[in-house]
Coordinates of C-alpha atoms in Angstrom, one line a residue:
Chain A
M433 CA 26.6 25.9 -20.7
S434 CA 23.5 26.0 -22.5
Y435 CA 20.1 23.9 -22.8
P436 CA 19.1 22.4 -26.1
G437 CA 16.2 23.9 -28.2
L438 CA 13.9 21.6 -29.1
I439 CA 10.2 22.0 -31.5
A440 CA 6.8 20.8 -29.7
E441 CA 3.3 20.8 -31.6
T442 CA 0.1 19.6 -31.6
L443 CA -0.2 17.4 -34.7
S444 CA -3.6 16.9 -36.3
F445 CA -2.7 14.3 -38.8
F446 CA -1.5 11.2 -36.3
K447 CA -2.7 8.1 -37.6
G448 CA -3.1 5.7 -35.4
H449 CA -5.6 2.5 -34.8
N450 CA -7.7 1.4 -38.1
G451 CA -6.0 4.2 -40.0
D452 CA -7.9 6.6 -37.8
T453 CA -6.6 10.3 -37.9
G454 CA -6.6 12.5 -34.7
E455 CA -4.3 14.6 -32.4
A456 CA -0.9 13.9 -31.2
Y457 CA 1.2 16.0 -28.9
Y458 CA 4.8 15.7 -30.9
A459 CA 8.2 17.4 -29.5
R460 CA 12.0 16.7 -30.7
P461 CA 15.3 18.5 -30.0
G462 CA 16.0 21.1 -32.4
Q463 CA 19.5 20.1 -33.3
S464 CA 20.5 18.3 -35.6
G465 CA 21.7 14.2 -35.9
R466 CA 19.7 11.3 -35.7
V467 CA 17.9 10.2 -32.4
P468 CA 16.2 7.9 -30.7
G469 CA 11.6 7.8 -29.9
V470 CA 9.9 7.4 -27.2
V471 CA 6.0 7.1 -27.2
V472 CA 3.9 8.3 -24.3
I473 CA 0.9 6.9 -23.2
H474 CA -1.2 9.3 -21.1
H475 CA -3.4 8.0 -18.0
A476 CA -7.6 7.5 -17.4
P477 CA -8.4 10.9 -17.3
G478 CA -6.9 12.0 -20.4
W479 CA -4.7 13.8 -22.7
D480 CA -3.5 16.4 -20.0
E481 CA -1.0 18.9 -19.8
W482 CA 1.3 17.0 -17.6
I483 CA 1.4 14.6 -20.3
T484 CA 2.8 17.0 -22.9
E485 CA 5.5 18.2 -20.4
V486 CA 6.5 14.4 -20.2
V487 CA 6.7 15.1 -23.8
R488 CA 8.7 18.0 -24.2
K489 CA 11.0 16.5 -21.2
F490 CA 11.9 13.7 -23.5
A491 CA 13.1 16.0 -26.3
H492 CA 14.7 18.0 -24.0
H493 CA 17.1 14.7 -23.1
G494 CA 17.3 14.2 -26.8
Y495 CA 14.3 11.8 -27.6
A496 CA 11.9 12.4 -30.5
S497 CA 8.5 12.1 -28.6
I498 CA 4.8 11.6 -29.2
A499 CA 1.8 11.3 -27.2
P500 CA -1.3 10.6 -29.1
H501 CA -4.4 11.2 -27.6
L502 CA -6.3 7.7 -27.4
Y503 CA -9.4 9.8 -26.9
F504 CA -9.4 11.5 -30.5
R505 CA -12.1 9.2 -32.0
E506 CA -14.9 10.6 -29.1
G507 CA -16.1 13.3 -30.7
P508 CA -15.1 17.0 -30.2
G509 CA -14.7 19.0 -27.1
T510 CA -11.4 19.7 -24.1
P511 CA -9.0 16.6 -23.4
D512 CA -10.8 17.1 -20.3
D513 CA -14.7 16.9 -21.6
V514 CA -14.0 14.2 -24.0
G515 CA -12.1 11.9 -21.3
A516 CA -15.1 11.9 -19.0
R517 CA -17.1 10.7 -22.0
V518 CA -14.8 7.8 -22.8
R519 CA -15.2 7.5 -18.8
A520 CA -19.0 7.3 -18.7
A521 CA -18.5 4.9 -21.8
G522 CA -16.6 2.2 -20.0
G523 CA -13.1 3.4 -20.8
V524 CA -11.4 3.0 -24.3
S525 CA -10.5 -0.5 -25.9
D526 CA -7.3 -2.3 -25.5
D527 CA -7.5 -2.7 -29.0
S528 CA -7.7 0.8 -29.7
V529 CA -5.2 1.5 -27.5
I530 CA -2.1 -1.0 -29.3
G531 CA -3.3 0.1 -32.7
D532 CA -2.4 4.3 -31.5
V533 CA 0.9 3.0 -29.6
K534 CA 1.7 1.0 -33.5
G535 CA 0.3 4.3 -35.3
A536 CA 3.1 6.1 -32.7
M537 CA 5.6 4.0 -33.4
E538 CA 5.7 4.3 -36.8
F539 CA 5.7 8.1 -36.9
L540 CA 8.4 8.1 -35.3
R541 CA 10.7 5.5 -37.2
S542 CA 9.4 7.7 -40.4
Q543 CA 11.0 10.3 -39.4
P544 CA 14.2 11.4 -41.0
N545 CA 16.4 12.3 -37.7
S546 CA 15.5 8.9 -36.6
N547 CA 17.9 6.6 -35.4
G548 CA 16.0 3.4 -36.3
K549 CA 15.0 2.7 -32.2
V550 CA 11.7 3.7 -30.1
G551 CA 10.6 3.0 -26.3
V552 CA 7.5 3.6 -24.7
I553 CA 6.4 4.6 -21.9
G554 CA 3.4 5.0 -20.1
F555 CA 1.9 6.3 -16.5
C556 CA -1.2 4.7 -14.5
S557 CA -3.5 3.2 -17.0
G558 CA -0.7 4.0 -20.0
G559 CA 1.3 2.1 -17.6
R560 CA -0.7 -1.1 -18.1
H561 CA -0.8 -0.3 -21.7
A562 CA 2.6 0.4 -22.0
Y563 CA 2.9 -3.5 -20.5
L564 CA 0.2 -4.9 -22.9
A565 CA 2.3 -3.3 -25.9
G566 CA 5.4 -4.7 -25.2
C567 CA 3.5 -7.6 -25.0
K568 CA 1.3 -7.4 -28.2
L569 CA 3.6 -5.5 -30.5
S570 CA 7.1 -6.3 -32.1
G571 CA 9.8 -3.2 -32.8
I572 CA 9.4 -2.3 -29.2
D573 CA 13.2 -1.4 -27.9
A574 CA 12.3 -1.1 -24.7
V575 CA 9.5 -0.3 -22.8
V576 CA 8.3 1.5 -19.3
D577 CA 5.5 0.8 -17.2
C578 CA 5.1 3.4 -14.2
W579 CA 2.8 2.0 -11.4
G580 CA 0.5 0.3 -13.8
G581 CA -2.5 -1.1 -12.3
S582 CA -4.7 -3.9 -13.7
V583 CA -2.1 -5.8 -14.8
I584 CA -2.5 -8.6 -12.7
V585 CA -6.2 -8.9 -12.3
D586 CA -7.4 -10.6 -9.4
D587 CA -11.6 -10.1 -9.9
P588 CA -12.1 -11.4 -13.2
K589 CA -15.5 -9.2 -12.8
Q590 CA -12.9 -6.5 -14.1
L591 CA -12.0 -8.0 -17.7
N592 CA -14.8 -7.0 -20.3
A593 CA -15.1 -6.9 -23.8
K594 CA -12.8 -3.3 -23.8
R595 CA -10.2 -5.0 -21.7
P596 CA -10.8 -8.8 -22.3
V597 CA -7.5 -10.1 -20.6
A598 CA -4.8 -9.3 -17.9
P599 CA -1.7 -8.3 -19.4
I600 CA 0.5 -10.5 -17.0
D601 CA -1.2 -13.5 -18.5
L602 CA 0.3 -12.0 -22.0
T603 CA 3.7 -11.9 -20.3
E604 CA 5.1 -14.7 -22.2
K605 CA 4.9 -12.8 -25.7
L606 CA 7.0 -9.8 -24.0
T607 CA 10.0 -9.3 -26.6
A608 CA 11.4 -6.1 -25.3
P609 CA 13.5 -5.2 -21.9
L610 CA 11.0 -3.7 -19.2
L611 CA 11.5 -1.1 -16.5
G612 CA 8.8 -0.8 -14.1
I613 CA 8.5 2.0 -11.3
F614 CA 6.5 1.7 -8.5
G615 CA 5.5 3.6 -5.1
N616 CA 5.4 1.2 -2.3
D617 CA 2.3 3.0 -0.7
D618 CA 0.6 2.4 -4.0
Q619 CA -3.1 0.6 -4.1
N620 CA -3.3 0.0 -7.7
P621 CA -0.8 -1.8 -8.2
N622 CA 0.1 -2.9 -4.7
R623 CA 2.9 -4.5 -3.4
D624 CA 1.9 -7.9 -3.4
Q625 CA 0.9 -7.3 -7.0
V626 CA 4.3 -5.8 -7.7
N627 CA 5.8 -9.0 -6.6
R628 CA 4.0 -11.6 -8.5
T629 CA 4.4 -9.2 -11.8
E630 CA 8.2 -9.8 -11.1
E631 CA 7.8 -13.2 -10.4
A632 CA 6.2 -14.4 -13.8
L633 CA 9.0 -12.2 -15.6
K634 CA 11.1 -13.9 -13.6
K635 CA 9.9 -17.5 -14.3
L636 CA 9.5 -16.8 -17.7
G637 CA 13.3 -14.9 -18.1
K638 CA 12.3 -11.8 -19.3
S639 CA 14.9 -8.9 -19.0
Y640 CA 13.6 -6.5 -16.7
E641 CA 14.3 -4.3 -13.8
F642 CA 12.1 -3.1 -11.2
H643 CA 12.8 0.1 -8.9
R644 CA 10.4 0.2 -6.1
Y645 CA 10.2 3.7 -3.4
D646 CA 9.2 3.9 -0.1
G647 CA 7.3 6.9 1.1
A648 CA 5.3 7.3 -2.5
G649 CA 2.0 6.0 -4.0
H650 CA 0.5 6.5 -7.0
A651 CA 1.3 8.8 -9.7
F652 CA 4.8 10.0 -8.0
F653 CA 6.0 11.6 -10.7
N654 CA 3.2 13.8 -11.2
S655 CA 4.3 17.7 -9.8
T656 CA 0.3 18.9 -10.3
R657 CA -0.7 16.1 -7.7
T658 CA -0.2 16.3 -4.2
A659 CA 1.2 12.4 -4.6
F660 CA 4.3 14.6 -6.1
R661 CA 7.6 13.0 -4.5
A662 CA 10.2 15.2 -5.1
E663 CA 13.6 13.0 -3.7
Q664 CA 11.6 9.8 -5.5
A665 CA 10.4 11.0 -8.4
A666 CA 13.9 12.9 -9.6
D667 CA 15.6 9.0 -9.1
G668 CA 13.1 7.7 -10.6
W669 CA 13.3 10.0 -13.6
N670 CA 17.0 9.1 -14.0
K671 CA 16.2 5.5 -14.3
V672 CA 14.2 5.9 -16.7
F673 CA 16.6 8.0 -18.8
A674 CA 19.7 5.5 -18.0
F675 CA 17.4 2.1 -19.5
Y676 CA 16.7 4.3 -22.1
R677 CA 20.4 5.3 -22.9
K678 CA 21.5 1.9 -22.8
H679 CA 18.4 0.9 -25.1
L680 CA 17.8 2.9 -27.4
A681 CA 21.2 4.5 -28.1
T682 CA 22.2 4.4 -31.8
T683 CA 24.6 1.6 -32.7
A684 CA 28.1 2.3 -34.2
Chain B
M12 CA -5.7 4.4 -9.3
C13 CA -6.8 4.8 -13.0
S14 CA -10.5 3.2 -13.1
Y15 CA -13.5 3.1 -15.3
I16 CA -15.5 3.1 -12.4
V17 CA -18.6 5.1 -12.7
E18 CA -21.9 5.3 -10.7
K19 CA -24.5 7.0 -13.0
A20 CA -27.7 8.7 -11.2
A21 CA -31.1 9.2 -13.2
I22 CA -31.7 13.2 -12.1
A23 CA -33.9 15.5 -13.8
G24 CA -33.2 19.6 -13.6
S25 CA -30.8 21.9 -15.4
A26 CA -27.1 22.9 -15.6
K27 CA -25.5 26.0 -16.5
G28 CA -22.1 25.9 -18.2
P29 CA -20.4 28.2 -20.8
R30 CA -22.7 27.5 -23.0
G31 CA -25.8 28.5 -21.0
W32 CA -28.5 26.3 -19.5
M33 CA -28.8 22.9 -20.7
R34 CA -31.3 19.8 -19.1
I35 CA -29.4 17.3 -17.6
D36 CA -30.4 14.0 -17.1
T37 CA -27.6 12.2 -15.6
A38 CA -25.0 12.6 -12.9
N39 CA -21.9 10.5 -13.6
V40 CA -20.2 10.0 -10.3
Y41 CA -16.9 8.8 -9.2
Y42 CA -13.7 9.0 -7.6
D43 CA -10.7 8.5 -9.3
H44 CA -7.8 10.9 -10.5
P45 CA -9.3 13.9 -11.3
Y46 CA -8.2 16.2 -14.4
D47 CA -7.4 19.7 -13.2
A48 CA -8.7 19.5 -8.8
P49 CA -4.7 19.5 -7.4
F50 CA -5.8 16.2 -5.3
D51 CA -4.6 12.8 -6.2
H52 CA -8.0 11.2 -5.8
A53 CA -11.4 13.3 -6.2
L54 CA -15.2 13.3 -5.7
C55 CA -16.4 14.0 -9.5
V56 CA -19.4 14.6 -10.9
D57 CA -20.3 15.1 -14.9
F58 CA -24.1 16.4 -15.1
V59 CA -24.9 15.4 -18.6
S60 CA -27.7 15.0 -20.5
E61 CA -27.8 11.7 -22.1
A62 CA -30.7 12.3 -24.5
D63 CA -29.1 14.7 -26.5
G64 CA -26.0 12.5 -26.6
G65 CA -23.8 13.8 -23.5
M66 CA -21.3 15.8 -25.5
E67 CA -21.6 18.7 -23.3
R68 CA -21.3 18.6 -19.5
V69 CA -21.2 20.5 -16.1
A70 CA -18.1 19.1 -14.2
V71 CA -17.2 19.7 -10.8
E72 CA -14.2 18.1 -8.8
L73 CA -14.0 17.8 -5.3
S74 CA -11.8 16.9 -2.5
R75 CA -13.0 13.9 -0.3
E76 CA -13.8 16.2 2.5
S77 CA -15.6 19.3 0.7
A78 CA -17.5 16.2 -1.0
L79 CA -18.8 14.6 2.6
A80 CA -19.7 18.2 3.5
L81 CA -21.5 18.8 0.8
I82 CA -23.6 15.7 0.9
E83 CA -24.5 16.9 4.7
K84 CA -25.3 20.5 3.4
I85 CA -27.7 19.4 0.7
Q86 CA -29.4 17.1 3.0
A87 CA -29.6 20.0 5.2
A88 CA -30.9 22.1 2.9
L89 CA -33.3 19.5 1.7
A90 CA -34.8 19.4 5.1
S91 CA -35.0 23.5 5.8
G92 CA -36.6 23.2 2.5
D93 CA -38.9 20.7 3.4
A94 CA -39.5 22.7 5.9
A95 CA -40.1 26.0 5.0
H96 CA -42.3 25.0 2.1
A97 CA -44.7 22.8 3.4
V98 CA -48.1 24.2 4.1
P99 CA -48.7 24.6 7.5
S100 CA -51.5 21.9 8.9
D101 CA -54.2 25.5 10.1
E102 CA -53.3 26.7 6.7
A103 CA -54.1 23.6 4.7
E104 CA -57.9 23.7 6.9
S105 CA -58.3 27.1 6.3
C106 CA -58.0 26.4 2.3
E107 CA -60.0 23.7 2.3
R108 CA -63.2 25.1 4.6
S109 CA -63.1 28.2 1.9
S110 CA -63.2 26.2 -0.8
L111 CA -66.2 24.6 0.3
V112 CA -67.8 28.1 1.2
G113 CA -68.9 28.6 -2.4
S114 CA -69.9 28.8 -6.1
Q115 CA -67.2 30.4 -8.2
T116 CA -70.4 32.9 -9.2
E117 CA -70.9 33.4 -5.5
V118 CA -67.5 34.6 -5.2
A119 CA -67.4 36.2 -7.8
R120 CA -69.7 38.6 -7.2
L121 CA -68.0 39.7 -4.0
F122 CA -65.7 41.3 -6.6

């Protein structure tokens, strides 16, 4: 057997929220043929090396994938320094992230090898953003929320001008099928919050599947962290790819 | 968890980064996912100069245990430094007496 090749690069002309132009990491399979796309949303610390690995993983599995640098507006510097500035300023606004995800979806669909289908996946705070995107954007074919914290907001003080709404309160507007991946030892979201999210989805008749893993906490896919759980992560990735095969495959 | 919780401390001093020394006026302190350190959570401190726009920083990401150990060592260093740098009480009295001995002119006559 042989492994398929892929092409990966940083784009400097990614067009995001408000038409602002910045960087995004983009990878796609090397072989010809139409492919689905996946937008990857990074976590709060920033646009890091692990996120580029995730983008290449999708390309390796036959998807065109893009991870916009959600903090590119915050001036020059390395992604970690820019991420620190964003944190000190209270984080990035939901509107900005949703606009960037929309721009990333449009980019993927505009590529000549696109099959027209686009999924969104996010990790940690990016999982929350993925859930939010599923509720606020039209045209997403499948959403994956990996342990997104603060989808449910129990303390109203967490809401502010940048994050004015708890994503759970927008669940009625969710149009895309949703896959949720969670560790049962996670504290944000904790088991109760995951259960309440599932209850809301069930009550509203949404298409979803949730997978909960024992022996895993937050960020257990991330091989650069002690939170990494090889067995649970392998099964979780299988669930992600099965979900995207189901919802993003080219229709005849 | 990913959060945006930050404790801001007003400080005064300097920090040395890749471009040399810089004046700092703020420490942004948080306990969350680090960017580089191989821990799930780390005590992170970004030393910045907000007065200069806060564009550069000197950063550390520490394990919880080492952060707590560092707090103890900072306190110990301050305590021992305070003790070492304090002017002994008899020396202080001597200085006080010396200053009462004579005028500047009288002292200058000795040289």
